[in-house]
Amino acid sequence: MKCIRCGHDSKYKERSNQTCPRCNGRFAFEPRQGAKLTDQAFQNAIDRVSGDGKLRWGAEHLYYEVARRLRPRAWFRTRNSQIGGAVVGAAGLFITYEMGLLFLVGYAIAGGGLAVHQYRRARAATIGLDRTAFSGMLIAWERAHGRPKGLIVRPEAPAQSRPRRVLESDLADYSFDRAVICDRAQTVDLLLANNFHFENNCAVLSVEGYPPGPFETVRTMLKRNPKLQVFALHDATVEGCRLARRLATDPTWFAGQVSVTDVGLRPGQAGPFQGLWLPSPVPNVMPENGIKPAEAAWLGKYSLKLAAIRPDQVLKRLFRAMNRKPEDDDDGDSGSGGGSGDGDGDDDVIEDHDSFSTDASADDGGADSFG
Amino acid sequence: MSGICGWVGRADRALLDAMLAAIEYRGDQTDTEVGEGAAIGYRWWGGRPGKSPGLHRDGSHVVTCAGTLAPPVPSPAARLLQRLGAGSYADDTLATLDGAFAAAWWDGEQERLTLLRDPFGVRSLYYTELDGVFYFASELKQLLVIPDLPVEPDPAALHKYLTFSFVPGEDVPIKGIRRLLPGHVAVWQAGRIETRPYFTLRESIDPALEEQSVAVRRVRERCQQAVADRLNGEQEVGLFLSGGIDSSGVAVWLKEAGVRPLAFSLDFGERSVEREQAAQVAAHLDLPLTFLPIQGPELITPFWDLVWKLDLPFGDPVTGPQYLLGQAARQAGLSAVFNGEGGDQLFGGWTNKPMIAAELYADLFGRDSREERYLESYHRFYGLEDALYTPEFAAIVGGPGQRRALLAPYLGEDAAAETFLNRVRLADVALKGSQSILPRAERLANAWALDLRVPLFDRALAETAFSLPPTLKLRGASEKHILKLALQKQLPSEIVWRRKFGMSVPITDWVLGPLAGLVGELLGPAALARRGLFREEYVGRLRRGEPEPGETRRRRLGEKLWALAMLEAWLRVFVDGRGRRPASVPA
């Protein structure tokens, strides 16, 4: 196993006490003692989730990245399986030749059963990595290598650790062009820590009042812009899928003022993340308050966190959603195409099915606004 | 148009001719005065109204002035001597001085040289000292003809360029050469120089302007006057019309002053942002409009002339299209053009908004200071130094804090404004406006013998802008609100009230497409190794079109690459070639 500090490749018996024999650096993981990943594999996951150290990210993003790496691949896609398949085929020919057709049938039934089991395992809907186990992995990593670069850690008591800046009195007199309202504070953290608000002149708040310091000031400022664009960004959960409707109808938010664009995630966007779904905490979901019958059926079984999408893609897909031109929504396909009403005759909620359904690149912004 | 130069001390008379020859594109007439202790030269286009018709001589006084005053006078040089007095002057004599000028006044009796630069820095003025002789000039290239002057790049100034995409402050990216700041006066006497401001923009809210109708009327009157003050009696003038509110406003006020300008606008094909709006404004005001289609390849041939005429490194990709726009205006037979620059800086353009957003969330993760956020807002290489700079370059750029120090007078607690919005406006006026937009626009117009008129950078108008309650500039999310109110009856509603889309040059398409060969020659591995400033790994990634992870705006990649290419080109012309006109591509 290679040491990520010095690059030395050591054998198990050379690694006493989980340390590298050349540099004496500690390994976080020892696969020979049951660890699921090597240090190098965990580092690769950190590099991927952090955009090679250039982005801020949350522990939940790394959780999904590690889970992605531990997810069993479909058996027919692995090289070993392909070699194994060839061996099995050859064995089948040998059995037919030596023992007759009946033995071959039995052999085929046993092999087919094994293949189906493998396929089902690879196609498992819900995530296979236990969250507690992942937390243990991250603790082990930090013990060996320190806190990874870019990990978002919210200051526990910012007001006490340093004096809060006195803001100029006029700051609260203005407004924003856009607002992203999230269902969870961790999503707000991701956007703010990566300067999304600064890059896009955009307020970012959680529906439950995060961040508490500027929350009310910013929410009041939003109401000063009658042309405000509001984007709801959320997990594919019951509460998340009701977020846009709540924002559009709650008088403390935007009721009767502006429409709200729901960019996701909704069950219809969860397909590519099969294997990273979570079991639903709510078994019976009613198709109401912005949730359609088909969605209710899915939400009764599963949920999906936005954090399953890598941070760079969250930023790029959200940017794409914010810069869609109105004509992008006029493709006449309310199922898989652009925006549409939510099907309940509610014109204050627009669903953007596209922006969060596929990968986005820096080319997707078009003639982006300076605002 | 026009330019000046000279020295105090003893130098070869032929040098004065060489300094004037270095800017021959600034006029067809020259006048010189060479005395025992000083020399002054002036180059200008004959027959242009509002320009000094030669050096102004009065007893022991010799005054030269490049540029024009606002309102115009027949001889700015004579007027300056009159304003400054024959031997001494007080600050109030400069209290209302306005225009686009750079002037020098030699008092032979006192053996004193006074240099003066216009309030906002349309015109430039550089100086240096060598072997006891004090030299000054309108352009850097004029100083580089001084024999034996060491021409060595200043790493600290390059470091600042890489943050702003222009060199701010008094620095010039050649060691030993300084620049007089806009709105400043410098006095050289007995071997010492003293500089001080004669104009400082500061916030002073006028309670009378809390009344919106009064404020609208005041702003409209000031704008009309600012435009009228920059009409020198030309038969015909041009207007660079973007389709935004600022240049459209200048079109309105020109029409109200009885002038029907020829309008010119850029056409980037499908990448155009405001093409339809420019056409709509021209049709609404009955202006003849010429669109200039630019797809990128048009910039290859004039590239080295562009670099040379700009004089300093400017990394904004708008310079190439503006150069071609000037060419079109000149080919139409014009000698003066107006533009709408200044509206964003004075009245609160979009750049306030990200700063406000950053400020509101500033304490959450305890990250950057206000100054750092402002530096980031230029979107060049602030914070990317480790990735871009070679260790050798990083070691010589100077200590920390030098860029933040530039911002302290505007964004800090002792700023000349109490409100956040006006603090950011002051920084934008002083840096982006006075040290990038104005000087580069003047040089690009001048490249085609055009006199540039920037009416929104008018002293009285600027003072009015900083006496407005800031909510009249940014009302909710409506930028430049007061300008919109002042123009809503003169322009179509959809022009006035539409959401702002800035003029975005499709530079990424160009540097990865038609200009890739030029960029590759300037920033390829061999060129980078020869210059030794930048890491090939980082620049190579940009050249391959690989954006930073999480970068959402495609244009940023091209902006970065273009800024690096322009710097390398500038170093070749002005350091390697000592500012001589490039005959062909310098390698």
PDB file of N, CA and C in Angstrom, chain B residues 275-317:
ATOM      1  N   ARG B 275     -27.149  44.276 -28.676  1.00  0.00           N
ATOM      2  CA  ARG B 275     -27.226  44.745 -30.058  1.00  0.00           C
ATOM      3  C   ARG B 275     -28.628  45.278 -30.381  1.00  0.00           C
ATOM      4  N   GLU B 276     -29.639  44.523 -30.003  1.00  0.00           N
ATOM      5  CA  GLU B 276     -30.999  44.948 -30.320  1.00  0.00           C
ATOM      6  C   GLU B 276     -31.350  46.259 -29.597  1.00  0.00           C
ATOM      7  N   GLN B 277     -30.837  46.392 -28.384  1.00  0.00           N
ATOM      8  CA  GLN B 277     -31.139  47.609 -27.628  1.00  0.00           C
ATOM      9  C   GLN B 277     -30.485  48.830 -28.283  1.00  0.00           C
ATOM     10  N   ALA B 278     -29.247  48.666 -28.776  1.00  0.00           N
ATOM     11  CA  ALA B 278     -28.580  49.776 -29.449  1.00  0.00           C
ATOM     12  C   ALA B 278     -29.377  50.193 -30.681  1.00  0.00           C
ATOM     13  N   ALA B 279     -29.849  49.208 -31.424  1.00  0.00           N
ATOM     14  CA  ALA B 279     -30.639  49.515 -32.626  1.00  0.00           C
ATOM     15  C   ALA B 279     -31.938  50.222 -32.239  1.00  0.00           C
ATOM     16  N   GLN B 280     -32.539  49.772 -31.159  1.00  0.00           N
ATOM     17  CA  GLN B 280     -33.806  50.372 -30.728  1.00  0.00           C
ATOM     18  C   GLN B 280     -33.619  51.836 -30.304  1.00  0.00           C
ATOM     19  N   VAL B 281     -32.530  52.088 -29.562  1.00  0.00           N
ATOM     20  CA  VAL B 281     -32.275  53.466 -29.113  1.00  0.00           C
ATOM     21  C   VAL B 281     -31.994  54.364 -30.318  1.00  0.00           C
ATOM     22  N   ALA B 282     -31.168  53.879 -31.243  1.00  0.00           N
ATOM     23  CA  ALA B 282     -30.845  54.688 -32.422  1.00  0.00           C
ATOM     24  C   ALA B 282     -32.105  55.000 -33.221  1.00  0.00           C
ATOM     25  N   ALA B 283     -32.969  53.995 -33.372  1.00  0.00           N
ATOM     26  CA  ALA B 283     -34.207  54.225 -34.124  1.00  0.00           C
ATOM     27  C   ALA B 283     -35.100  55.221 -33.386  1.00  0.00           C
ATOM     28  N   HIS B 284     -35.174  55.061 -32.089  1.00  0.00           N
ATOM     29  CA  HIS B 284     -36.038  55.937 -31.287  1.00  0.00           C
ATOM     30  C   HIS B 284     -35.582  57.394 -31.364  1.00  0.00           C
ATOM     31  N   LEU B 285     -34.260  57.590 -31.382  1.00  0.00           N
ATOM     32  CA  LEU B 285     -33.725  58.957 -31.399  1.00  0.00           C
ATOM     33  C   LEU B 285     -33.370  59.430 -32.802  1.00  0.00           C
ATOM     34  N   ASP B 286     -33.654  58.592 -33.781  1.00  0.00           N
ATOM     35  CA  ASP B 286     -33.363  58.922 -35.171  1.00  0.00           C
ATOM     36  C   ASP B 286     -31.873  59.232 -35.369  1.00  0.00           C
ATOM     37  N   LEU B 287     -31.046  58.321 -34.908  1.00  0.00           N
ATOM     38  CA  LEU B 287     -29.599  58.473 -35.068  1.00  0.00           C
ATOM     39  C   LEU B 287     -29.115  57.493 -36.131  1.00  0.00           C
ATOM     40  N   PRO B 288     -28.208  57.936 -36.997  1.00  0.00           N
ATOM     41  CA  PRO B 288     -27.584  56.969 -37.912  1.00  0.00           C
ATOM     42  C   PRO B 288     -26.676  56.037 -37.108  1.00  0.00           C
ATOM     43  N   LEU B 289     -26.853  54.735 -37.283  1.00  0.00           N
ATOM     44  CA  LEU B 289     -26.110  53.760 -36.469  1.00  0.00           C
ATOM     45  C   LEU B 289     -25.322  52.822 -37.370  1.00  0.00           C
ATOM     46  N   THR B 290     -24.042  52.672 -37.047  1.00  0.00           N
ATOM     47  CA  THR B 290     -23.196  51.718 -37.763  1.00  0.00           C
ATOM     48  C   THR B 290     -22.834  50.588 -36.812  1.00  0.00           C
ATOM     49  N   PHE B 291     -23.155  49.370 -37.202  1.00  0.00           N
ATOM     50  CA  PHE B 291     -22.717  48.206 -36.416  1.00  0.00           C
ATOM     51  C   PHE B 291     -21.372  47.736 -36.939  1.00  0.00           C
ATOM     52  N   LEU B 292     -20.497  47.397 -36.026  1.00  0.00           N
ATOM     53  CA  LEU B 292     -19.180  46.898 -36.407  1.00  0.00           C
ATOM     54  C   LEU B 292     -19.114  45.416 -36.041  1.00  0.00           C
ATOM     55  N   PRO B 293     -19.221  44.542 -37.037  1.00  0.00           N
ATOM     56  CA  PRO B 293     -19.162  43.109 -36.701  1.00  0.00           C
ATOM     57  C   PRO B 293     -17.744  42.683 -36.330  1.00  0.00           C
ATOM     58  N   ILE B 294     -17.600  42.026 -35.207  1.00  0.00           N
ATOM     59  CA  ILE B 294     -16.282  41.548 -34.770  1.00  0.00           C
ATOM     60  C   ILE B 294     -16.426  40.098 -34.330  1.00  0.00           C
ATOM     61  N   GLN B 295     -15.612  39.243 -34.905  1.00  0.00           N
ATOM     62  CA  GLN B 295     -15.662  37.820 -34.579  1.00  0.00           C
ATOM     63  C   GLN B 295     -14.357  37.316 -33.966  1.00  0.00           C
ATOM     64  N   GLY B 296     -13.375  38.191 -33.835  1.00  0.00           N
ATOM     65  CA  GLY B 296     -12.097  37.787 -33.245  1.00  0.00           C
ATOM     66  C   GLY B 296     -10.906  37.905 -34.182  1.00  0.00           C
ATOM     67  N   PRO B 297     -10.967  37.316 -35.393  1.00  0.00           N
ATOM     68  CA  PRO B 297      -9.789  37.361 -36.274  1.00  0.00           C
ATOM     69  C   PRO B 297      -9.374  38.790 -36.634  1.00  0.00           C
ATOM     70  N   GLU B 298     -10.327  39.731 -36.585  1.00  0.00           N
ATOM     71  CA  GLU B 298     -10.010  41.129 -36.940  1.00  0.00           C
ATOM     72  C   GLU B 298      -8.958  41.727 -36.018  1.00  0.00           C
ATOM     73  N   LEU B 299      -8.747  41.092 -34.856  1.00  0.00           N
ATOM     74  CA  LEU B 299      -7.819  41.670 -33.877  1.00  0.00           C
ATOM     75  C   LEU B 299      -6.374  41.249 -34.128  1.00  0.00           C
ATOM     76  N   ILE B 300      -6.167  40.267 -34.997  1.00  0.00           N
ATOM     77  CA  ILE B 300      -4.800  39.755 -35.167  1.00  0.00           C
ATOM     78  C   ILE B 300      -3.896  40.803 -35.817  1.00  0.00           C
ATOM     79  N   THR B 301      -4.337  41.382 -36.892  1.00  0.00           N
ATOM     80  CA  THR B 301      -3.489  42.346 -37.604  1.00  0.00           C
ATOM     81  C   THR B 301      -3.159  43.574 -36.758  1.00  0.00           C
ATOM     82  N   PRO B 302      -4.151  44.203 -36.124  1.00  0.00           N
ATOM     83  CA  PRO B 302      -3.807  45.420 -35.371  1.00  0.00           C
ATOM     84  C   PRO B 302      -3.283  45.160 -33.960  1.00  0.00           C
ATOM     85  N   PHE B 303      -3.064  43.895 -33.590  1.00  0.00           N
ATOM     86  CA  PHE B 303      -2.775  43.583 -32.187  1.00  0.00           C
ATOM     87  C   PHE B 303      -1.586  44.382 -31.644  1.00  0.00           C
ATOM     88  N   TRP B 304      -0.471  44.403 -32.380  1.00  0.00           N
ATOM     89  CA  TRP B 304       0.729  45.045 -31.832  1.00  0.00           C
ATOM     90  C   TRP B 304       0.606  46.562 -31.810  1.00  0.00           C
ATOM     91  N   ASP B 305      -0.155  47.097 -32.757  1.00  0.00           N
ATOM     92  CA  ASP B 305      -0.409  48.537 -32.709  1.00  0.00           C
ATOM     93  C   ASP B 305      -1.284  48.867 -31.504  1.00  0.00           C
ATOM     94  N   LEU B 306      -2.237  47.996 -31.224  1.00  0.00           N
ATOM     95  CA  LEU B 306      -3.099  48.170 -30.046  1.00  0.00           C
ATOM     96  C   LEU B 306      -2.264  48.200 -28.770  1.00  0.00           C
ATOM     97  N   VAL B 307      -1.367  47.236 -28.646  1.00  0.00           N
ATOM     98  CA  VAL B 307      -0.528  47.164 -27.439  1.00  0.00           C
ATOM     99  C   VAL B 307       0.320  48.427 -27.312  1.00  0.00           C
ATOM    100  N   TRP B 308       0.866  48.854 -28.423  1.00  0.00           N
ATOM    101  CA  TRP B 308       1.755  50.026 -28.401  1.00  0.00           C
ATOM    102  C   TRP B 308       0.990  51.300 -28.080  1.00  0.00           C
ATOM    103  N   LYS B 309      -0.176  51.448 -28.691  1.00  0.00           N
ATOM    104  CA  LYS B 309      -0.951  52.685 -28.477  1.00  0.00           C
ATOM    105  C   LYS B 309      -1.524  52.743 -27.052  1.00  0.00           C
ATOM    106  N   LEU B 310      -1.799  51.595 -26.458  1.00  0.00           N
ATOM    107  CA  LEU B 310      -2.332  51.613 -25.094  1.00  0.00           C
ATOM    108  C   LEU B 310      -1.319  52.142 -24.086  1.00  0.00           C
ATOM    109  N   ASP B 311      -0.048  51.992 -24.396  1.00  0.00           N
ATOM    110  CA  ASP B 311       1.039  52.571 -23.608  1.00  0.00           C
ATOM    111  C   ASP B 311       1.294  51.843 -22.289  1.00  0.00           C
ATOM    112  N   LEU B 312       0.255  51.549 -21.547  1.00  0.00           N
ATOM    113  CA  LEU B 312       0.381  50.747 -20.322  1.00  0.00           C
ATOM    114  C   LEU B 312      -0.331  49.416 -20.566  1.00  0.00           C
ATOM    115  N   PRO B 313      -0.045  48.402 -19.759  1.00  0.00           N
ATOM    116  CA  PRO B 313      -0.805  47.160 -19.934  1.00  0.00           C
ATOM    117  C   PRO B 313      -2.236  47.312 -19.425  1.00  0.00           C
ATOM    118  N   PHE B 314      -3.194  47.000 -20.283  1.00  0.00           N
ATOM    119  CA  PHE B 314      -4.606  46.972 -19.899  1.00  0.00           C
ATOM    120  C   PHE B 314      -5.152  45.608 -20.301  1.00  0.00           C
ATOM    121  N   GLY B 315      -5.649  44.859 -19.338  1.00  0.00           N
ATOM    122  CA  GLY B 315      -6.040  43.480 -19.614  1.00  0.00           C
ATOM    123  C   GLY B 315      -7.502  43.289 -19.939  1.00  0.00           C
ATOM    124  N   ASP B 316      -8.285  44.356 -19.909  1.00  0.00           N
ATOM    125  CA  ASP B 316      -9.710  44.195 -20.220  1.00  0.00           C
ATOM    126  C   ASP B 316      -9.866  43.889 -21.709  1.00  0.00           C
ATOM    127  N   PRO B 317     -10.597  42.815 -22.040  1.00  0.00           N
ATOM    128  CA  PRO B 317     -10.695  42.440 -23.459  1.00  0.00           C
ATOM    129  C   PRO B 317     -11.496  43.417 -24.306  1.00  0.00           C
TER     130      PRO B 317
END
